[in-house]
PDB file of C-alpha atoms in Angstrom:
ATOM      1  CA  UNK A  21      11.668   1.751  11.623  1.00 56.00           C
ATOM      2  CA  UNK A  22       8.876  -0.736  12.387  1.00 75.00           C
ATOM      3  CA  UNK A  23       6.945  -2.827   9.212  1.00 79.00           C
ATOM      4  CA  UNK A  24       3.711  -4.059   9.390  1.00 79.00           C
ATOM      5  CA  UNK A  25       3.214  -6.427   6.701  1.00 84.00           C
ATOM      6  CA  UNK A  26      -0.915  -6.318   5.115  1.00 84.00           C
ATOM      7  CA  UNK A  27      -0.974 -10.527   6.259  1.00 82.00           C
ATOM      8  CA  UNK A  28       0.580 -10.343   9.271  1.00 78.00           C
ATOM      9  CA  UNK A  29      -1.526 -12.700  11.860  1.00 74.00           C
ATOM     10  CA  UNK A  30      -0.769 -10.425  14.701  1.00 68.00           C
ATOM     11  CA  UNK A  31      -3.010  -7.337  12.795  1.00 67.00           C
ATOM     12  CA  UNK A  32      -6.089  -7.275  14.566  1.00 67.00           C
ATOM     13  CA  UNK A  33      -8.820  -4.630  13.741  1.00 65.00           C
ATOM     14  CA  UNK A  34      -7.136  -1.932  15.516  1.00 62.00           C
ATOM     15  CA  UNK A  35      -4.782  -1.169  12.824  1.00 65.00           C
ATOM     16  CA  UNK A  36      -6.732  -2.251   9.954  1.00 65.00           C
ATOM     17  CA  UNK A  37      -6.665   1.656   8.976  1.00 74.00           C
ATOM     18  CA  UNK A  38      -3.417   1.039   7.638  1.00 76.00           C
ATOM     19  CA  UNK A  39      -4.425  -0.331   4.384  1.00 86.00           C
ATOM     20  CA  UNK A  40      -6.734   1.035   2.390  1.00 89.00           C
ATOM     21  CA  UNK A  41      -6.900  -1.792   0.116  1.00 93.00           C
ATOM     22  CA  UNK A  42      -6.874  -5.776   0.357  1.00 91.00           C
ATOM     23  CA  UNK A  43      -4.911  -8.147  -1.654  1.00 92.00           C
ATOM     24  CA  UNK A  44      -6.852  -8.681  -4.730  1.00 94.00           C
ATOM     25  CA  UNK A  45      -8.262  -5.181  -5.272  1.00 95.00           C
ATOM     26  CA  UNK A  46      -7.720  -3.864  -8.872  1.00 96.00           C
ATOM     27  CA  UNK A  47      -6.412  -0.218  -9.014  1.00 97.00           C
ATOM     28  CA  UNK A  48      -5.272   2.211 -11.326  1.00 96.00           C
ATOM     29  CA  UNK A  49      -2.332   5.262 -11.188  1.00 94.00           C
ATOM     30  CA  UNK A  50      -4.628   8.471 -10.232  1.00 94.00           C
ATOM     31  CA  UNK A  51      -2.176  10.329 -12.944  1.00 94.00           C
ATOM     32  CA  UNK A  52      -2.209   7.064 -15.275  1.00 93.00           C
ATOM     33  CA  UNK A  53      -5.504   5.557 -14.960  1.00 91.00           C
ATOM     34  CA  UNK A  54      -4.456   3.164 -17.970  1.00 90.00           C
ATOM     35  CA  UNK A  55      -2.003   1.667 -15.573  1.00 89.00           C
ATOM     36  CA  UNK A  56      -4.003  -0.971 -13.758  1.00 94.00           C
ATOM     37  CA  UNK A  57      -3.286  -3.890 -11.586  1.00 96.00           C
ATOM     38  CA  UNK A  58      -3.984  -6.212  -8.936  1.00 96.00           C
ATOM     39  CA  UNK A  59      -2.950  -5.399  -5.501  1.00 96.00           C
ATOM     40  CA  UNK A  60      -0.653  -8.115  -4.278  1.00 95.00           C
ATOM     41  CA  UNK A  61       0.702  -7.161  -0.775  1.00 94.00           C
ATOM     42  CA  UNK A  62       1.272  -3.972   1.105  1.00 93.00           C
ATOM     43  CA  UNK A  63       3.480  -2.911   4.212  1.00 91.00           C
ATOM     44  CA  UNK A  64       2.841  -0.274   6.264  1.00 87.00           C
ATOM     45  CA  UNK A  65       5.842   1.520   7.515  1.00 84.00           C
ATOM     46  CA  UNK A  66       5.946   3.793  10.396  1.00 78.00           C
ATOM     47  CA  UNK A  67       8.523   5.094  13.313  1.00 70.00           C
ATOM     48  CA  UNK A  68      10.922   6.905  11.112  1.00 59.00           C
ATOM     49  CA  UNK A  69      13.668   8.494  12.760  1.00 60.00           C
ATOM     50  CA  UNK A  70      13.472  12.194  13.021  1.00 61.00           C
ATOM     51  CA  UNK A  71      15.482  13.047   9.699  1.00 57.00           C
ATOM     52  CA  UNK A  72      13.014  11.556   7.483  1.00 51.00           C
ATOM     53  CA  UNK A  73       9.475  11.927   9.476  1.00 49.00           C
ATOM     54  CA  UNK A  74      10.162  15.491   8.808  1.00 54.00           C
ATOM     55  CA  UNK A  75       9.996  14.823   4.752  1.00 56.00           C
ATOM     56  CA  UNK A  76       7.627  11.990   5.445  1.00 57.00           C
ATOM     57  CA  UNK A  77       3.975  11.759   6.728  1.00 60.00           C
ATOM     58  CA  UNK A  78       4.573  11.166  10.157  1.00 63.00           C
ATOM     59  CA  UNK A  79       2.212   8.506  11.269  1.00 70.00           C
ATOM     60  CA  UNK A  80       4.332   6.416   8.655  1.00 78.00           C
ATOM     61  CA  UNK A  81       3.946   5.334   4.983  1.00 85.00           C
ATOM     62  CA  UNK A  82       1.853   2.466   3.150  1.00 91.00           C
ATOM     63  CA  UNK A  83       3.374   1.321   0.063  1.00 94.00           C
ATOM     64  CA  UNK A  84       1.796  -1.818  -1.882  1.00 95.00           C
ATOM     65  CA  UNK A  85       2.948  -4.129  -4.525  1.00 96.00           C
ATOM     66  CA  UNK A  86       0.550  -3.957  -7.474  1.00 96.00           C
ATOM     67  CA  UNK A  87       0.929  -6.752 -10.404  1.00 96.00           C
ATOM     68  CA  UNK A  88      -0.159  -5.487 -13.743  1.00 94.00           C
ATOM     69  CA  UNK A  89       0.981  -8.402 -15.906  1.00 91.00           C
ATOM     70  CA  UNK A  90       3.334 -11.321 -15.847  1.00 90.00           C
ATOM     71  CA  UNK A  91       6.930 -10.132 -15.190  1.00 90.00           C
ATOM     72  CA  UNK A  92       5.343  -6.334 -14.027  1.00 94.00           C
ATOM     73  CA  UNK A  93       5.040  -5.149 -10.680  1.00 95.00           C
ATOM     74  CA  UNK A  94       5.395  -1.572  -9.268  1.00 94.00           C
ATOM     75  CA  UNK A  95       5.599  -0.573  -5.455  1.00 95.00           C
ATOM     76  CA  UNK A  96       3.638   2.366  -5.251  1.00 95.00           C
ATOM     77  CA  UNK A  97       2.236   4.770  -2.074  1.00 93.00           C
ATOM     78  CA  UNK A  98      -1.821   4.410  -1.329  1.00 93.00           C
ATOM     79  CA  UNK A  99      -1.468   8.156  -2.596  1.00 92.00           C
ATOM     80  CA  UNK A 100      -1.138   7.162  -5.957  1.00 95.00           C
ATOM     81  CA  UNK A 101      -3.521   4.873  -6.725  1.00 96.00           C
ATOM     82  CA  UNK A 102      -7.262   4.141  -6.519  1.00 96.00           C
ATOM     83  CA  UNK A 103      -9.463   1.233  -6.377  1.00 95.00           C
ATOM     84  CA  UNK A 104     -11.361   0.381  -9.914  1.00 94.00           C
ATOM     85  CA  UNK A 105     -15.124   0.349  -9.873  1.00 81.00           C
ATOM     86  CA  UNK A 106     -16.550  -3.213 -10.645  1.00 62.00           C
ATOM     87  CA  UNK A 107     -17.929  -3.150 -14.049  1.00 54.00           C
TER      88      UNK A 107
END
C-alpha cells in the first residue's frame, strides 16, 4: 500500500487532487452537520492489493483527521464530510 501524507514536501501539483481539503478547513459530517471541526491532516492511500481494491475505490482512499474540540478527533473519508461556508 503506498501513503501520501497531505504535507509531504515531495507533493507537487500533480497530485494535489488528492485532497480535497487543506489543513485548517472547518467541515461538518454530511449526515451530522452539527459535528464540526477543523481539518488537521489527511493521507491519501492508494495501491491496495487486489482483495481490498475490489471493496475499495480503486484509485485509493483519502481519510483526514478532523479536531472538533480538545481531547476529540475523528478520522473520517472526504466522502463524509464537507467544507463549512464562511459566515
Amino acid at each position: 500500500m503506498n501513503l501520501i501524507k497531505m504535507d509531504d514536501p515531495r507533493l507537487d501539483e500533480s497530485f494535489s487532487f488528492l485532497f480535497a481539503f487543506q489543513k485548517g478547513d472547518v467541515v461538518a459530517r454530511k449526515n451530522e452537520p452539527s459535528v464540526r471541526g477543523e481539518i488537521r491532516d489527511g493521507v491519501h492511500l492508494g495501491e491496495f492489493p487486489k482483495p481490498a481494491a475490489a471493496s475499495i475505490n480503486r484509485g485509493g482512499k483519502t481519510l483526514y483527521e478532523i479536531k472538533v474540540s480538545d481531547g476529540i478527533s475523528y478520522i473520517l473519508d472526504e466522502t463524509e464530510i464537507e467544507k463549512v461556508s464562511s459566515p
